Amino acid sequence: MSYISVGFAILTFICFLLFYFAPLKLKKYILLTASCVFYICSSKYLIILPVVNTLFIYFLSIKIDKVNEAFNAKKKELSKEERKEAKKQNSKVKKRICTVEIVLSFLLLAVFKYMGFFTGIINDISESLSLGSIPLLSLMVPLGISYYTLSIAGYAIDVYRGTLKAEKNYCKLLLFTVYFPHIVEGPIGNYKSFSSQLDKINKPDFETFMTGIQIILFGLMKKMIIADRAGIAANQFFDNYEQYGFTTSLAGMILYAVNIYFDFSGCIDIVRGVSCLFGIELPENFRQPFFSKSVQEFWRRWHITLGDWIKKYIFYSVSMSKINRKIISLCDKIKNEYFKTTVPMFYALAFVWLFNGIWHGTSWKYILYGVYYYIIICAGLIFEPLFEKICAKLKINREGKAFGIFRILRTSVLVVIGLTLFRADSTYDFIQIIKSVFVYLDPAGNISDYYNSINLSLLDFVIVVLFTGLMFFISYKKEKGTDFIGWFAEHKRARWILCTAEILVIIILGVYGSSFTRLPFVYAQF
Amino acid sequence: MREKIIEILNSIKKNVDFENAEAIIDDGLLESFDIIRLTTRLADEFDVEFTAAELVPENFNTVDAITEMIEELAE
């Protein structure tokens, strides 16, 4: 069931009515029921997977809590030495339980999402050794498995680290796993925040309701007016790239960047708005990413919850691991203070970007996608002192406006190249597209052939350009600190006019109807 | 200990008033790379061992919080 479908609208409407009139105690159970209905409509009997996975995590996390409680009760009676030893033992037991939780969750993910990929690798190896091949195993992927696995694993690690108490109510934890607004494309949940909001859940007031509606309409505009049009044009280019030259390739790459940004951020707006109707604020997933001055900053503003998850559970864990501490002590010999503390990060960053690449999909190009960002970020760290010296010598003001714009453009170029790799059907296709832009430089580029082959009119392109410009202006104002939601909350008449205008714009300019096949949300496939 | 922590913080990021800062992490004064640099330096200086569990914003938002965390780790 898509977030842009009559079925989803009906489900949300019924759920909202029941939620609104239900007694406080029952509200979270209504959300849980709606989430299960949504899941069953999309993945049928596979709902058993998140249910069982959550059950395991639920029991084992309670076990970790009990181990902790036993240690805390005992530790006051122990001497300092004994306490240290008991702490070590306690930590070992907890680590064992947590490892079981994580291995189990990721094993399910590996079996259901990556089995085809792994079988393919085994076949490639065995065929090269003339050993024959095994049948290709590819199972139906359960809805949102990549997202809920991270959410529930994050919860398990937080309990293990002691930053969160284990949840005693299984239904509450299951709701966190399968909550229908965030199950398909995230944002990846944080249990602490989700749980505290569930505890305070109440009848939504008019202001919260209107905020939700505003965010939903904004997301629908992004998806139905910009993303779906840009997606048609981008797909035409990527499916036939070998026919086109420099200009078309550049246009195709930019159109895909426009498509994926408005598709993903539009979806997140819709689900954040829907969740707002139930009084639950989902975390922000985008913060004007195309205003980033570096690739690192881009990843702090794009798919924020994935970046946060990887930072919290992979980057910090690997950085603090025994191996990394050994690398740190080896690097102590480096005299330069900057490199002494920077080089050990390359080890942790390798895990970060490998994970980021693999998480996105079951193909080598996604691994290369992670490697691409790994190289850029490491190169940035290595050359940072050199850049500083060059800028000082050329008297370039690194904090100045002109240099800031240069950095934004440089980051955008790198990101668009990264997204091309992300979208291309294979690594070979990606290389050919990049060659057509940077090597062949054929300015004629058959752009008229490209334009004629797309099922879009000139008006469609004008709409994409105008609305992208409008969204850029809104992002720019947000970047400068304008709080649109807050402003419209104070100017109620303007809000009514805005909402009415948005509905009309979606009806008139949105792409829908029997002649149009809606492109599925890009990130729903991960 | 407090002075030494401020000195280390300033060696990682210059021109920041860490002493009076109330949300070092939440305000983005230190990023994840800086935190790893900071913990490496603090571990050397105070002979303590950090784990990933300590790397939460609450432990790094103020100089007092950092001091308190190191005292606890040293126990």
Coordinates of C-alpha atoms in Angstrom, one line a residue:
Chain A
M1 CA 0.0 0.0 0.0
S2 CA 1.6 3.3 -1.1
Y3 CA 1.5 6.4 1.0
I4 CA -0.1 8.1 -2.0
S5 CA -3.2 5.9 -2.5
V6 CA -6.8 5.9 -1.7
G7 CA -6.3 2.8 0.6
F8 CA -3.7 4.7 2.7
A9 CA -6.0 7.8 2.9
I10 CA -8.9 5.6 4.1
L11 CA -6.7 3.8 6.7
T12 CA -5.3 7.1 8.1
F13 CA -8.8 8.6 8.2
I14 CA -10.4 5.6 10.0
C15 CA -7.4 5.4 12.4
F16 CA -7.6 9.1 13.1
L17 CA -11.3 8.9 14.0
L18 CA -10.9 5.9 16.2
F19 CA -7.8 7.4 17.8
Y20 CA -9.5 10.7 18.4
F21 CA -12.5 9.2 20.2
A22 CA -10.9 6.3 22.0
P23 CA -10.0 6.5 25.7
L24 CA -6.4 7.4 26.5
K25 CA -5.4 3.9 27.4
L26 CA -6.5 2.5 24.1
K27 CA -4.9 5.1 21.8
K28 CA -1.6 3.3 21.3
Y29 CA -3.4 0.0 20.6
I30 CA -5.4 1.7 17.9
L31 CA -2.1 2.8 16.3
L32 CA -0.7 -0.7 16.7
T33 CA -3.8 -2.2 15.0
A34 CA -3.6 0.3 12.1
S35 CA 0.1 -0.4 11.8
C36 CA -0.5 -4.2 11.6
V37 CA -3.3 -3.7 9.1
F38 CA -1.0 -1.6 6.9
Y39 CA 1.8 -4.2 7.2
I40 CA -0.5 -7.1 6.3
C41 CA -1.9 -5.2 3.3
S42 CA 1.7 -4.9 2.0
S43 CA 3.5 -8.0 3.1
K44 CA 0.8 -10.4 4.3
Y45 CA 2.0 -13.2 6.5
L46 CA 5.6 -11.8 6.6
I47 CA 4.3 -9.6 9.5
I48 CA 5.5 -12.6 11.5
L49 CA 9.1 -11.4 11.0
P50 CA 8.9 -8.0 12.8
V51 CA 6.6 -9.6 15.4
V52 CA 9.1 -12.4 16.3
N53 CA 12.2 -10.1 15.9
T54 CA 10.7 -7.6 18.4
L55 CA 9.7 -10.5 20.8
F56 CA 13.3 -11.7 20.9
I57 CA 14.7 -8.2 21.4
Y58 CA 12.0 -7.6 24.1
F59 CA 12.9 -10.6 26.2
L60 CA 16.7 -10.3 25.8
S61 CA 16.7 -6.6 26.6
I62 CA 14.8 -7.3 29.8
K63 CA 17.4 -9.9 30.6
I64 CA 20.2 -7.3 30.2
D65 CA 18.3 -5.0 32.5
K66 CA 18.1 -7.8 35.1
V67 CA 21.9 -8.4 34.8
N68 CA 22.4 -4.7 35.4
E69 CA 20.1 -4.5 38.4
A70 CA 21.8 -7.5 40.0
F71 CA 25.2 -5.8 39.5
N72 CA 24.0 -2.5 40.9
A73 CA 22.5 -4.1 44.0
K74 CA 25.7 -6.0 44.7
K75 CA 28.3 -3.3 43.9
K76 CA 27.9 -1.2 47.1
E77 CA 29.1 -4.1 49.2
L78 CA 32.2 -4.7 47.1
S79 CA 35.7 -3.2 47.4
K80 CA 37.1 -1.2 44.6
E81 CA 39.1 -4.1 43.1
E82 CA 36.1 -6.5 43.4
R83 CA 33.9 -3.9 41.9
K84 CA 36.1 -3.6 38.9
E85 CA 36.2 -7.3 38.4
A86 CA 32.4 -7.6 38.8
K87 CA 31.9 -4.8 36.3
K88 CA 34.0 -6.6 33.8
Q89 CA 32.0 -9.8 34.3
N90 CA 28.7 -7.9 34.1
S91 CA 29.9 -6.3 30.9
K92 CA 30.8 -9.6 29.4
V93 CA 27.4 -11.2 30.1
K94 CA 25.6 -8.1 28.7
K95 CA 27.8 -8.1 25.6
R96 CA 27.0 -11.8 24.9
I97 CA 23.2 -11.2 25.1
C98 CA 23.4 -8.1 23.0
T99 CA 25.5 -9.9 20.4
V100 CA 22.8 -12.5 20.1
E101 CA 20.2 -9.8 19.6
I102 CA 22.1 -8.0 16.9
V103 CA 23.2 -11.2 15.1
L104 CA 19.7 -12.5 15.0
S105 CA 18.2 -9.2 13.7
F106 CA 20.8 -8.8 11.0
L107 CA 20.7 -12.5 10.1
L108 CA 17.0 -12.1 9.2
L109 CA 17.9 -9.0 7.2
A110 CA 20.7 -10.9 5.4
V111 CA 18.4 -13.9 4.6
F112 CA 15.5 -11.9 3.3
K113 CA 17.3 -9.0 1.6
Y114 CA 20.7 -10.2 0.6
M115 CA 20.2 -13.9 -0.1
G116 CA 20.0 -13.3 -3.9
F117 CA 23.2 -11.1 -3.8
F118 CA 25.2 -13.7 -1.8
T119 CA 24.0 -16.6 -4.0
G120 CA 25.2 -14.6 -7.0
I121 CA 28.6 -14.1 -5.5
I122 CA 28.9 -17.8 -4.6
N123 CA 27.9 -18.7 -8.2
D124 CA 30.4 -16.3 -9.7
I125 CA 33.2 -17.9 -7.7
S126 CA 32.1 -21.5 -8.2
E127 CA 31.6 -20.9 -12.0
S128 CA 35.1 -19.4 -12.3
L129 CA 36.4 -22.6 -10.6
S130 CA 34.2 -24.7 -12.9
L131 CA 32.3 -26.1 -10.0
G132 CA 28.8 -25.4 -11.4
S133 CA 26.2 -23.2 -9.7
I134 CA 23.5 -23.3 -7.0
P135 CA 19.9 -22.2 -7.7
L136 CA 19.4 -18.4 -7.2
L137 CA 17.6 -17.9 -4.0
S138 CA 15.5 -14.8 -3.8
L139 CA 12.8 -14.4 -1.2
M140 CA 10.0 -11.8 -0.9
V141 CA 11.4 -8.9 1.0
P142 CA 9.3 -8.0 4.1
L143 CA 8.1 -4.4 4.2
G144 CA 10.6 -1.9 5.8
I145 CA 13.0 -4.7 6.9
S146 CA 16.0 -2.4 6.4
Y147 CA 14.4 0.4 8.5
Y148 CA 12.9 -1.6 11.4
T149 CA 16.0 -3.7 11.8
L150 CA 18.1 -0.6 12.4
S151 CA 15.4 0.8 14.8
I152 CA 15.1 -2.3 16.9
A153 CA 18.8 -3.0 16.9
G154 CA 19.4 0.6 18.0
Y155 CA 17.0 0.0 20.9
A156 CA 18.8 -3.2 21.9
I157 CA 22.2 -1.5 21.9
D158 CA 20.9 1.5 23.9
V159 CA 19.6 -1.0 26.6
Y160 CA 23.0 -2.8 26.5
R161 CA 24.9 0.5 26.9
G162 CA 22.6 1.5 29.8
T163 CA 21.3 4.7 28.2
L164 CA 17.8 3.2 28.1
K165 CA 15.7 1.0 30.4
A166 CA 14.2 -2.1 28.8
E167 CA 10.6 -1.7 27.8
K168 CA 8.2 -3.8 29.9
N169 CA 5.2 -3.4 27.5
Y170 CA 5.7 -5.6 24.4
C171 CA 2.9 -3.9 22.4
K172 CA 4.6 -0.6 22.9
L173 CA 7.9 -1.9 21.5
L174 CA 6.1 -3.7 18.6
L175 CA 4.3 -0.4 17.8
F176 CA 7.8 1.2 17.6
T177 CA 8.9 -1.5 15.1
V178 CA 5.9 -1.5 12.8
Y179 CA 4.5 2.1 13.3
F180 CA 2.9 2.6 9.9
P181 CA 4.1 6.2 9.2
H182 CA 7.8 5.3 9.6
I183 CA 7.9 1.6 8.5
V184 CA 8.3 2.1 4.7
E185 CA 11.1 4.8 4.3
G186 CA 11.9 5.8 7.9
P187 CA 12.8 8.1 9.5
I188 CA 14.7 5.5 11.5
G189 CA 13.2 5.7 15.0
N190 CA 14.8 6.5 18.3
Y191 CA 13.0 4.6 21.1
K192 CA 13.6 7.1 23.9
S193 CA 11.9 9.9 22.0
F194 CA 9.1 7.6 20.6
S195 CA 8.3 6.0 23.9
S196 CA 8.2 9.3 25.9
Q197 CA 5.8 10.7 23.3
L198 CA 3.6 7.6 23.5
D199 CA 3.5 8.0 27.3
K200 CA 2.1 11.5 26.9
I201 CA -0.2 10.6 24.0
N202 CA -3.4 12.6 24.0
K203 CA -6.3 13.8 21.9
P204 CA -4.6 15.9 19.1
D205 CA -5.4 19.6 19.4
F206 CA -6.4 21.7 16.4
E207 CA -3.0 23.4 16.1
T208 CA -1.2 20.0 15.9
F209 CA -3.7 18.7 13.4
M210 CA -3.3 21.8 11.2
T211 CA 0.5 21.5 11.4
G212 CA 0.2 17.8 10.3
I213 CA -2.1 18.8 7.3
Q214 CA 0.4 21.5 6.3
I215 CA 3.3 19.2 6.3
I216 CA 1.4 16.5 4.4
L217 CA 0.3 18.9 1.7
F218 CA 3.9 20.2 1.3
G219 CA 5.1 16.6 0.9
L220 CA 2.4 15.8 -1.7
M221 CA 3.5 18.9 -3.7
K222 CA 7.1 17.7 -3.7
K223 CA 6.2 14.2 -4.8
M224 CA 3.3 14.8 -7.2
I225 CA 4.4 18.0 -8.9
I226 CA 8.2 17.8 -9.0
A227 CA 9.5 14.3 -8.2
D228 CA 7.2 12.3 -10.5
R229 CA 7.9 14.5 -13.5
A230 CA 11.6 14.7 -12.9
G231 CA 11.6 10.9 -12.4
I232 CA 10.0 10.2 -15.8
A233 CA 12.7 12.4 -17.5
A234 CA 15.6 10.9 -15.5
N235 CA 14.5 7.3 -16.1
Q236 CA 14.4 8.0 -19.9
F237 CA 18.0 9.2 -19.7
F238 CA 19.3 6.4 -17.5
D239 CA 17.5 3.7 -19.6
N240 CA 19.0 5.0 -22.9
Y241 CA 22.1 7.0 -21.8
E242 CA 24.3 5.6 -24.6
Q243 CA 22.3 7.6 -27.2
Y244 CA 23.1 10.9 -25.6
G245 CA 26.0 13.3 -25.2
F246 CA 27.3 15.9 -22.8
T247 CA 24.3 18.2 -22.4
T248 CA 21.8 15.5 -22.1
S249 CA 23.9 13.5 -19.6
L250 CA 24.3 16.6 -17.4
A251 CA 20.5 17.3 -17.6
G252 CA 19.8 13.6 -16.8
M253 CA 22.1 13.6 -13.8
I254 CA 20.6 16.8 -12.4
L255 CA 17.0 15.6 -13.1
Y256 CA 17.7 12.5 -11.1
A257 CA 19.1 14.5 -8.2
V258 CA 15.9 16.6 -8.3
N259 CA 13.8 13.4 -8.5
I260 CA 15.4 11.6 -5.6
Y261 CA 15.5 14.6 -3.3
F262 CA 11.9 15.6 -3.7
D263 CA 10.7 12.0 -3.8
F264 CA 12.4 11.1 -0.5
S265 CA 12.0 14.3 1.3
G266 CA 8.4 14.5 0.0
C267 CA 7.7 11.1 1.4
I268 CA 9.2 12.0 4.8
D269 CA 7.1 15.1 4.9
I270 CA 3.9 13.1 4.3
V271 CA 4.7 10.5 7.0
R272 CA 5.8 13.2 9.5
G273 CA 2.6 15.0 8.8
V274 CA 0.5 11.8 9.2
S275 CA 2.3 11.1 12.5
C276 CA 1.7 14.6 13.7
L277 CA -2.1 13.9 13.4
F278 CA -1.6 11.3 16.2
G279 CA 0.6 13.7 18.3
I280 CA 3.8 11.8 17.6
E281 CA 6.7 13.9 16.2
L282 CA 9.0 11.9 14.0
P283 CA 12.6 13.0 13.8
E284 CA 13.7 15.3 11.0
N285 CA 15.4 13.5 8.0
F286 CA 16.5 16.4 5.8
R287 CA 17.8 19.9 6.7
Q288 CA 18.4 21.8 3.4
P289 CA 21.1 19.3 2.3
F290 CA 22.0 21.2 -0.9
F291 CA 23.3 24.1 1.2
S292 CA 26.1 21.9 2.6
K293 CA 29.7 23.1 2.3
S294 CA 31.3 19.7 2.6
V295 CA 30.4 16.1 1.9
Q296 CA 30.5 15.4 5.7
E297 CA 28.0 18.2 6.3
F298 CA 25.8 16.9 3.4
W299 CA 25.5 13.6 5.2
R300 CA 24.5 15.4 8.4
R301 CA 21.7 17.0 6.5
W302 CA 20.6 14.2 4.1
H303 CA 18.9 11.1 5.5
I304 CA 19.8 12.4 8.9
T305 CA 18.4 9.5 10.9
L306 CA 20.5 6.9 9.0
G307 CA 23.6 9.1 9.5
D308 CA 22.9 9.4 13.2
W309 CA 22.3 5.7 13.5
I310 CA 25.6 4.8 11.8
K311 CA 27.5 7.4 13.9
K312 CA 26.0 6.3 17.2
Y313 CA 26.3 2.5 16.7
I314 CA 29.1 2.0 14.2
F315 CA 31.4 4.9 14.1
Y316 CA 31.6 5.3 17.9
S317 CA 31.7 1.5 18.5
V318 CA 34.5 1.0 16.0
S319 CA 36.4 4.1 17.2
M320 CA 36.3 2.8 20.8
S321 CA 37.2 -0.8 19.9
K322 CA 40.4 -2.5 21.0
I323 CA 41.8 -2.6 17.4
N324 CA 41.2 1.1 17.0
R325 CA 42.8 1.8 20.3
K326 CA 45.9 -0.2 19.1
I327 CA 45.9 1.9 15.9
I328 CA 45.7 5.1 18.1
S329 CA 48.7 4.0 20.2
L330 CA 50.6 3.2 16.9
C331 CA 49.7 6.6 15.6
D332 CA 51.1 8.2 18.8
K333 CA 54.5 8.1 17.0
I334 CA 53.3 10.6 14.4
K335 CA 54.6 14.0 15.5
N336 CA 52.0 16.1 13.8
E337 CA 49.1 16.5 16.3
Y338 CA 46.5 16.7 13.5
F339 CA 47.4 13.5 11.8
K340 CA 48.0 11.8 15.1
T341 CA 44.3 12.1 15.9
T342 CA 43.0 11.9 12.3
V343 CA 44.6 8.7 10.9
P344 CA 42.8 6.4 13.4
M345 CA 39.5 7.7 12.0
F346 CA 40.2 6.1 8.6
Y347 CA 39.7 2.7 10.1
A348 CA 36.3 3.6 11.7
L349 CA 35.2 5.4 8.6
A350 CA 35.8 2.3 6.5
F351 CA 33.2 0.5 8.5
V352 CA 30.8 3.5 8.3
W353 CA 30.9 3.8 4.5
L354 CA 30.9 0.0 3.9
F355 CA 27.8 -0.3 6.0
N356 CA 26.2 2.7 4.4
G357 CA 26.8 1.2 0.9
I358 CA 25.6 -2.3 1.7
W359 CA 22.5 -1.0 3.6
H360 CA 21.3 0.7 0.5
G361 CA 21.1 -2.3 -1.7
T362 CA 22.1 -5.7 -3.0
S363 CA 24.5 -4.8 -5.7
W364 CA 28.2 -4.0 -6.1
K365 CA 27.4 -0.5 -7.2
Y366 CA 26.1 0.3 -3.7
I367 CA 29.3 -0.9 -2.1
L368 CA 31.1 1.3 -4.6
Y369 CA 28.8 4.2 -3.6
G370 CA 30.0 3.8 0.0
V371 CA 33.6 3.6 -1.2
Y372 CA 33.1 6.8 -3.2
Y373 CA 32.2 8.8 -0.1
Y374 CA 34.9 7.1 1.9
I375 CA 37.6 8.3 -0.5
I376 CA 36.2 11.8 -0.7
I377 CA 36.0 12.2 3.1
C378 CA 39.4 10.7 3.8
A379 CA 40.9 12.8 1.1
G380 CA 39.3 15.9 2.6
L381 CA 40.8 15.0 6.0
I382 CA 44.2 14.3 4.6
F383 CA 44.4 17.5 2.5
E384 CA 42.7 19.8 5.1
P385 CA 46.0 21.3 6.4
L386 CA 47.2 21.8 2.9
F387 CA 44.0 23.6 1.9
E388 CA 44.4 25.8 4.9
K389 CA 47.9 26.7 3.9
I390 CA 47.0 27.4 0.3
C391 CA 44.0 29.6 1.3
A392 CA 46.3 31.5 3.7
K393 CA 48.9 32.0 1.0
L394 CA 46.3 33.1 -1.6
K395 CA 44.7 35.3 1.1
I396 CA 41.3 33.5 0.5
N397 CA 38.9 34.2 3.3
R398 CA 37.6 30.7 4.1
E399 CA 34.7 32.2 6.1
G400 CA 33.7 34.6 3.3
K401 CA 30.5 34.4 1.2
A402 CA 32.2 33.8 -2.1
F403 CA 34.2 30.9 -0.8
G404 CA 31.1 29.5 0.9
I405 CA 29.2 29.5 -2.4
F406 CA 32.2 27.8 -4.1
R407 CA 32.1 25.1 -1.4
I408 CA 28.4 24.6 -1.8
L409 CA 28.7 24.2 -5.6
R410 CA 31.7 21.8 -5.1
T411 CA 29.7 19.6 -2.7
S412 CA 26.7 19.6 -5.0
V413 CA 28.8 18.4 -7.9
L414 CA 30.2 15.6 -5.8
V415 CA 26.8 14.6 -4.6
V416 CA 25.2 14.6 -8.1
I417 CA 28.1 12.3 -9.3
G418 CA 27.4 10.0 -6.2
L419 CA 23.7 10.0 -7.0
T420 CA 24.5 9.0 -10.6
L421 CA 26.4 6.0 -9.4
F422 CA 23.4 5.3 -7.1
R423 CA 20.9 5.3 -9.9
A424 CA 22.9 3.8 -12.8
D425 CA 22.0 0.2 -13.6
S426 CA 25.6 -0.9 -13.2
T427 CA 29.1 0.4 -12.5
Y428 CA 29.8 0.1 -16.2
D429 CA 26.9 2.4 -17.0
F430 CA 28.0 4.9 -14.4
I431 CA 31.5 5.1 -15.9
Q432 CA 30.1 5.6 -19.4
I433 CA 27.8 8.4 -18.2
I434 CA 30.6 10.1 -16.4
K435 CA 32.8 9.8 -19.5
S436 CA 30.1 11.4 -21.6
V437 CA 30.1 14.4 -19.3
F438 CA 33.8 14.8 -18.4
V439 CA 35.7 13.1 -21.3
Y440 CA 33.7 13.2 -24.5
L441 CA 32.3 16.7 -24.1
D442 CA 30.0 16.5 -27.1
P443 CA 28.0 19.8 -26.8
A444 CA 25.4 18.9 -29.5
G445 CA 24.4 16.0 -27.3
N446 CA 21.1 15.0 -29.0
I447 CA 19.2 17.0 -26.5
S448 CA 16.3 17.5 -28.9
D449 CA 16.1 13.7 -29.4
Y450 CA 16.0 13.3 -25.6
Y451 CA 13.3 15.9 -25.2
N452 CA 11.2 14.3 -27.9
S453 CA 11.5 10.8 -26.4
I454 CA 10.2 11.8 -23.0
N455 CA 6.5 11.6 -22.4
L456 CA 6.5 15.2 -21.0
S457 CA 5.4 18.5 -22.5
L458 CA 7.3 21.8 -22.3
L459 CA 4.8 22.9 -19.7
D460 CA 5.9 19.9 -17.5
F461 CA 9.5 21.0 -17.7
V462 CA 8.5 24.6 -16.9
I463 CA 6.5 23.4 -13.8
V464 CA 9.6 21.3 -12.6
V465 CA 11.9 24.3 -13.0
L466 CA 9.5 26.8 -11.3
F467 CA 8.6 24.6 -8.4
T468 CA 12.2 23.5 -7.9
G469 CA 13.0 27.3 -7.8
L470 CA 10.2 27.8 -5.3
M471 CA 11.5 25.0 -3.1
F472 CA 15.0 26.4 -3.3
F473 CA 13.7 29.8 -2.1
I474 CA 11.8 28.1 0.8
S475 CA 15.0 26.2 1.7
Y476 CA 17.0 29.4 1.5
K477 CA 14.6 31.2 3.9
K478 CA 14.7 28.2 6.3
E479 CA 18.5 28.2 6.1
K480 CA 18.3 31.8 7.2
G481 CA 16.1 30.9 10.2
T482 CA 12.5 31.5 8.9
D483 CA 10.1 29.3 10.8
F484 CA 7.2 28.9 8.3
I485 CA 5.2 26.5 10.5
G486 CA 5.4 28.9 13.4
W487 CA 4.6 32.0 11.2
F488 CA 1.5 30.3 9.8
A489 CA 0.4 29.2 13.2
E490 CA 0.2 32.9 14.2
H491 CA -1.4 34.0 10.9
K492 CA -4.4 31.7 10.7
R493 CA -6.1 33.3 7.8
A494 CA -2.9 33.0 5.8
R495 CA -2.7 29.4 6.7
W496 CA -6.2 28.7 5.4
I497 CA -5.3 30.4 2.1
L498 CA -2.1 28.5 1.9
C499 CA -3.7 25.1 2.5
T500 CA -6.5 25.8 0.0
A501 CA -3.9 27.0 -2.6
E502 CA -1.8 23.9 -2.0
I503 CA -4.8 21.6 -2.5
L504 CA -5.7 23.4 -5.7
V505 CA -2.1 23.3 -7.0
I506 CA -1.9 19.6 -6.3
I507 CA -5.3 19.0 -8.0
I508 CA -4.4 21.1 -11.1
L509 CA -0.6 20.5 -11.4
G510 CA -0.1 17.1 -9.7
V511 CA 0.5 14.1 -11.9
Y512 CA -2.1 11.4 -11.4
G513 CA -4.9 9.6 -13.2
S514 CA -5.3 6.5 -15.4
S515 CA -2.8 7.7 -18.0
F516 CA 0.0 8.0 -15.5
T517 CA 1.7 5.2 -13.6
R518 CA 3.0 6.6 -10.4
L519 CA 6.7 6.0 -9.8
P520 CA 7.1 4.1 -6.5
F521 CA 8.9 6.0 -3.7
V522 CA 12.7 5.5 -4.4
Y523 CA 13.7 4.7 -0.9
A524 CA 10.8 2.3 -0.3
Q525 CA 12.8 -0.4 -2.1
F526 CA 15.6 -0.3 0.5
Chain B
M1 CA 41.2 18.8 36.0
R2 CA 38.8 21.4 34.7
E3 CA 41.5 23.7 33.4
K4 CA 43.2 20.8 31.6
I5 CA 40.0 19.7 30.0
I6 CA 39.4 23.3 28.7
E7 CA 43.0 23.4 27.4
I8 CA 42.4 20.1 25.5
L9 CA 39.1 21.3 24.1
N10 CA 40.7 24.5 22.9
S11 CA 43.5 22.6 21.2
I12 CA 40.8 20.7 19.2
K13 CA 38.8 23.7 18.4
K14 CA 40.2 27.2 18.7
N15 CA 38.3 30.4 19.4
V16 CA 35.4 28.7 21.2
D17 CA 34.3 29.7 24.7
F18 CA 34.0 26.1 26.1
E19 CA 34.1 27.3 29.7
N20 CA 30.7 29.0 29.4
A21 CA 29.2 26.7 26.8
E22 CA 26.0 24.9 27.9
A23 CA 25.4 22.7 24.9
I24 CA 28.7 21.8 23.3
I25 CA 27.3 18.9 21.3
D26 CA 23.7 20.1 20.8
D27 CA 24.9 23.5 19.5
G28 CA 27.3 21.7 17.1
L29 CA 30.5 23.1 18.7
L30 CA 32.0 19.7 18.5
E31 CA 31.4 17.1 15.7
S32 CA 31.8 13.3 15.8
F33 CA 35.4 13.5 14.6
D34 CA 36.2 16.1 17.3
I35 CA 34.7 13.8 20.0
I36 CA 37.0 10.9 19.0
R37 CA 40.0 13.3 19.1
L38 CA 38.8 14.6 22.5
T39 CA 38.4 11.2 24.0
T40 CA 41.8 10.1 22.7
R41 CA 43.4 13.1 24.4
L42 CA 41.4 12.7 27.6
A43 CA 42.2 9.0 27.9
D44 CA 45.9 9.8 27.6
E45 CA 45.8 12.7 30.0
F46 CA 43.7 11.1 32.8
D47 CA 44.4 7.5 32.2
V48 CA 40.8 6.4 31.8
E49 CA 39.2 4.1 29.3
F50 CA 36.2 5.2 27.2
T51 CA 33.6 2.9 25.7
A52 CA 31.0 3.8 23.1
A53 CA 28.4 3.9 25.9
E54 CA 30.0 7.1 27.2
L55 CA 29.7 8.9 23.8
V56 CA 26.3 10.5 24.4
P57 CA 25.7 14.2 24.1
E58 CA 24.8 14.5 27.9
N59 CA 28.4 13.6 28.8
F60 CA 30.0 16.2 26.5
N61 CA 27.6 19.2 26.6
T62 CA 29.4 21.1 29.3
V63 CA 32.9 21.1 30.8
D64 CA 31.3 20.1 34.2
A65 CA 29.7 17.1 32.5
I66 CA 33.0 16.0 31.0
T67 CA 34.7 16.4 34.4
E68 CA 32.0 14.4 36.1
M69 CA 32.3 11.6 33.5
I70 CA 36.1 11.4 33.9
E71 CA 35.8 11.2 37.6
E72 CA 33.3 8.4 37.3
L73 CA 35.4 6.5 34.9
A74 CA 38.4 6.9 37.1
E75 CA 36.6 5.3 40.1

